[in-house]
């Protein structure tokens, strides 16, 4: 069991409002990712769920019980931190078992749970080492193991991959996905990286300046963003935004086209412009174009293409892939 | 080229060592003079104060005087009790105050920090008269407790200041991980935070301990009685208005160096880590 419900959570530090009116419902077993730019309040929201921070107003329910007044331990959550936060003076084994020892679990059960977690995370060889003797990836696996042994109702992750290098990040991401498949527990995961959000989440909560910008499944956010912020945040390279009046569109203030939904032709098309830069990524080619009417655009083409800087080309959006935004930045239906 | 730069490097090392050795000699000179003269006869001390004792001039008369002169063992004991007790209280209360200041948000937090740090700038001796009045009123004159209380107050400002700076440097995540694992705030303080600031504790310990051990002012004013004399005060009996027993003075001073030296050696390994921790990490 591990359902979570947030009712109009509000948080301010002194006179600074950090979170405004956050409502959210997470059913048991779901993998929810909070994503948003740095400083938008993701960690604060996660710490409020954990019980490490108080709310200014609003309630937190876990499994239907209001837990505002409960300590992190009473809430039955476990948390994995960006900086690993392993106890430097304890061995891997003791790091993992400290929480259970505090809760006065019998020795045999502690050993069994630690065993299970070490096997799951392939940490058998490191049990007697201290954190200083481990690599970053191993440390983060220990931190995950420390969360697993507690068999929590809720797993909370605060940017667990940010301190790892690119290759390890992918591996650990897969490991976390596998963990969710095996344990089927509710997981809440914070990141500023939209790739992590898209690949891991059942549902994504996009936060912007302390407000929920949109909640939805990854592809829903990609295909039907609720506003310009979500449209720009999800997807890489970023969506192109074009001033609607510049291209003679009707009711919208701004129109958005994803780089992968633009095609290029040397002879004819909607928007004429010159190539300013070309990036070859192997599988993709990113072409930066400065258009006469539409302004600077990014075009993502699949495969290898050879365009020269300064070359005149025409960019054309796919007809049904153009998204229109009103003057208030919300998507027009 | 390569040789040239190597030469330059070596010259630089030599220069650095020359400076450091000079400094060491200057710093150690008075101590060495005290120690070598404490082993010489009175005449030899005055005839050639800088020469080490030889078979002719060697004499333990100073140490004998100190040993026979009543209560030097008691004085040492008093000094040690006062220093160690004050040190323990300064470290304990200093660390606790620093933890509260660095860890919890409450109204007046920074004001409180400023207030506690104010004592670094205001010498406690300015309050000697009031302190004496308080001690008289509470009947603590001529007790070691009086000295311990005063030295604790004297050491706390710097301790709170240094320790709270160090504690701010400890990652919040680590403390939060402890909270999630169900550690109480006391265990987070004792088991997670204190071990991590051990170098800072050692630094504070050394800077607190030495002025206490060497102090003459407060023992003279608050606890001059025979049974509460400290070593520095005890050594004064050999300094007379007309005659000074230099053998005894030098011997007692040499002896007084030993305990601080031992305490210093205990802390020094940690201290060096504390001083270099910012640079290396
Ligand atoms: N303890 C605190 N005191 C004051 N302001 C804070 C505190 N913690 C966070 N904030 C502020 O709240 C905002 C959100 O922070 P945070 O939740 O850490 O953002 P994120 O994790 O999304 O990068 C930031 O502007 C930050 O400065
Ligand atoms: Mg954060």
Tab-separated table of N, CA and C and ligand atoms in Angstrom, chain A residues 11-14 16-19 35-47 53 82 158-159 190-192 207 210, chain B residues 105 172, ligand 1:
chain	number	residue	atom	x	y	z
A	11	UNK	N	3.513	26.544	0.562
A	11	UNK	CA	4.708	26.676	1.396
A	11	UNK	C	5.384	28.006	1.145
A	12	UNK	N	5.689	28.733	2.218
A	12	UNK	CA	6.528	29.921	2.045
A	12	UNK	C	7.653	29.905	3.064
A	13	UNK	N	8.806	30.375	2.629
A	13	UNK	CA	9.940	30.591	3.528
A	13	UNK	C	9.959	32.078	3.818
A	14	UNK	N	9.581	32.472	5.013
A	14	UNK	CA	9.480	33.896	5.313
A	14	UNK	C	8.471	34.522	4.372
A	16	UNK	N	8.882	34.600	1.111
A	16	UNK	CA	9.016	34.043	-0.235
A	16	UNK	C	8.081	32.854	-0.393
A	17	UNK	N	7.130	32.958	-1.338
A	17	UNK	CA	6.242	31.832	-1.601
A	17	UNK	C	6.939	30.864	-2.540
A	18	UNK	N	7.081	29.626	-2.090
A	18	UNK	CA	7.804	28.650	-2.896
A	18	UNK	C	6.838	27.688	-3.591
A	19	UNK	N	5.780	27.295	-2.887
A	19	UNK	CA	4.792	26.400	-3.485
A	19	UNK	C	3.401	27.020	-3.350
A	35	UNK	N	8.970	17.139	-12.422
A	35	UNK	CA	10.028	17.697	-13.238
A	35	UNK	C	9.803	19.197	-13.344
A	36	UNK	N	10.893	19.911	-13.495
A	36	UNK	CA	10.803	21.365	-13.605
A	36	UNK	C	12.189	21.946	-13.515
A	37	UNK	N	12.336	23.197	-13.880
A	37	UNK	CA	13.669	23.813	-13.836
A	37	UNK	C	14.161	23.939	-12.398
A	38	UNK	N	15.461	24.160	-12.224
A	38	UNK	CA	16.043	24.320	-10.895
A	38	UNK	C	15.370	25.462	-10.154
A	39	UNK	N	15.093	25.246	-8.874
A	39	UNK	CA	14.529	26.319	-8.064
A	39	UNK	C	13.023	26.438	-8.150
A	40	UNK	N	12.348	25.497	-8.835
A	40	UNK	CA	10.903	25.640	-8.972
A	40	UNK	C	10.165	25.039	-7.781
A	41	UNK	N	10.892	24.393	-6.848
A	41	UNK	CA	10.261	23.902	-5.638
A	41	UNK	C	10.072	22.390	-5.590
A	42	UNK	N	10.699	21.656	-6.483
A	42	UNK	CA	10.540	20.199	-6.495
A	42	UNK	C	11.030	19.570	-5.198
A	43	UNK	N	12.260	19.935	-4.809
A	43	UNK	CA	12.824	19.327	-3.596
A	43	UNK	C	12.006	19.707	-2.373
A	44	UNK	N	11.564	20.951	-2.340
A	44	UNK	CA	10.757	21.386	-1.202
A	44	UNK	C	9.489	20.551	-1.106
A	45	UNK	N	8.835	20.315	-2.234
A	45	UNK	CA	7.616	19.506	-2.231
A	45	UNK	C	7.921	18.084	-1.765
A	46	UNK	N	9.041	17.544	-2.240
A	46	UNK	CA	9.400	16.178	-1.854
A	46	UNK	C	9.707	16.112	-0.354
A	47	UNK	N	10.401	17.120	0.158
A	47	UNK	CA	10.728	17.135	1.587
A	47	UNK	C	9.463	17.286	2.428
A	53	UNK	N	10.019	18.752	6.145
A	53	UNK	CA	9.698	20.177	6.070
A	53	UNK	C	8.212	20.281	6.367
A	82	UNK	N	20.344	13.215	-3.797
A	82	UNK	CA	21.288	13.493	-4.876
A	82	UNK	C	22.728	13.275	-4.437
A	158	UNK	N	15.306	12.193	-4.802
A	158	UNK	CA	15.577	13.594	-5.135
A	158	UNK	C	16.797	13.677	-6.047
A	159	UNK	N	16.565	13.812	-7.329
A	159	UNK	CA	17.621	13.892	-8.344
A	159	UNK	C	18.724	12.872	-8.088
A	190	UNK	N	12.133	13.040	-8.302
A	190	UNK	CA	12.314	14.442	-8.685
A	190	UNK	C	13.498	14.569	-9.620
A	191	UNK	N	13.349	15.321	-10.681
A	191	UNK	CA	14.465	15.550	-11.581
A	191	UNK	C	14.249	16.848	-12.332
A	192	UNK	N	15.357	17.422	-12.831
A	192	UNK	CA	15.176	18.573	-13.721
A	192	UNK	C	15.412	18.129	-15.158
A	207	UNK	N	6.317	21.088	-12.869
A	207	UNK	CA	6.201	22.217	-11.951
A	207	UNK	C	6.875	23.433	-12.558
A	210	UNK	N	6.686	26.873	-8.574
A	210	UNK	CA	5.864	26.491	-7.444
A	210	UNK	C	4.426	26.157	-7.769
B	105	UNK	N	15.662	26.707	12.188
B	105	UNK	CA	15.197	28.059	11.887
B	105	UNK	C	14.294	28.493	13.023
B	172	UNK	N	22.901	18.880	4.416
B	172	UNK	CA	21.570	18.682	4.984
B	172	UNK	C	21.056	17.288	4.679
C	1	LIG	N1	15.344	26.366	3.761
C	1	LIG	C1	15.057	27.301	2.853
C	1	LIG	N2	14.974	28.601	3.205
C	1	LIG	C2	14.673	29.545	2.303
C	1	LIG	N3	14.425	29.318	1.021
C	1	LIG	C3	14.495	28.053	0.594
C	1	LIG	C4	14.802	26.976	1.486
C	1	LIG	N4	14.784	25.821	0.783
C	1	LIG	C5	14.488	26.165	-0.478
C	1	LIG	N5	14.301	27.487	-0.600
C	1	LIG	C6	13.939	28.213	-1.831
C	1	LIG	O1	12.834	27.564	-2.399
C	1	LIG	C7	12.948	27.516	-3.798
C	1	LIG	C8	12.763	26.091	-4.280
C	1	LIG	O2	13.848	25.333	-3.865
C	1	LIG	P1	13.959	23.789	-4.193
C	1	LIG	O3	12.728	23.119	-3.729
C	1	LIG	O4	15.249	23.301	-3.628
C	1	LIG	O5	14.030	23.815	-5.780
C	1	LIG	P2	14.371	22.624	-6.774
C	1	LIG	O6	14.589	21.380	-6.004
C	1	LIG	O7	13.198	22.559	-7.692
C	1	LIG	O8	15.597	23.064	-7.523
C	1	LIG	C9	14.290	28.107	-4.159
C	1	LIG	O9	14.080	29.401	-4.645
C	1	LIG	C10	15.037	28.131	-2.868
C	1	LIG	O10	15.870	29.252	-2.813
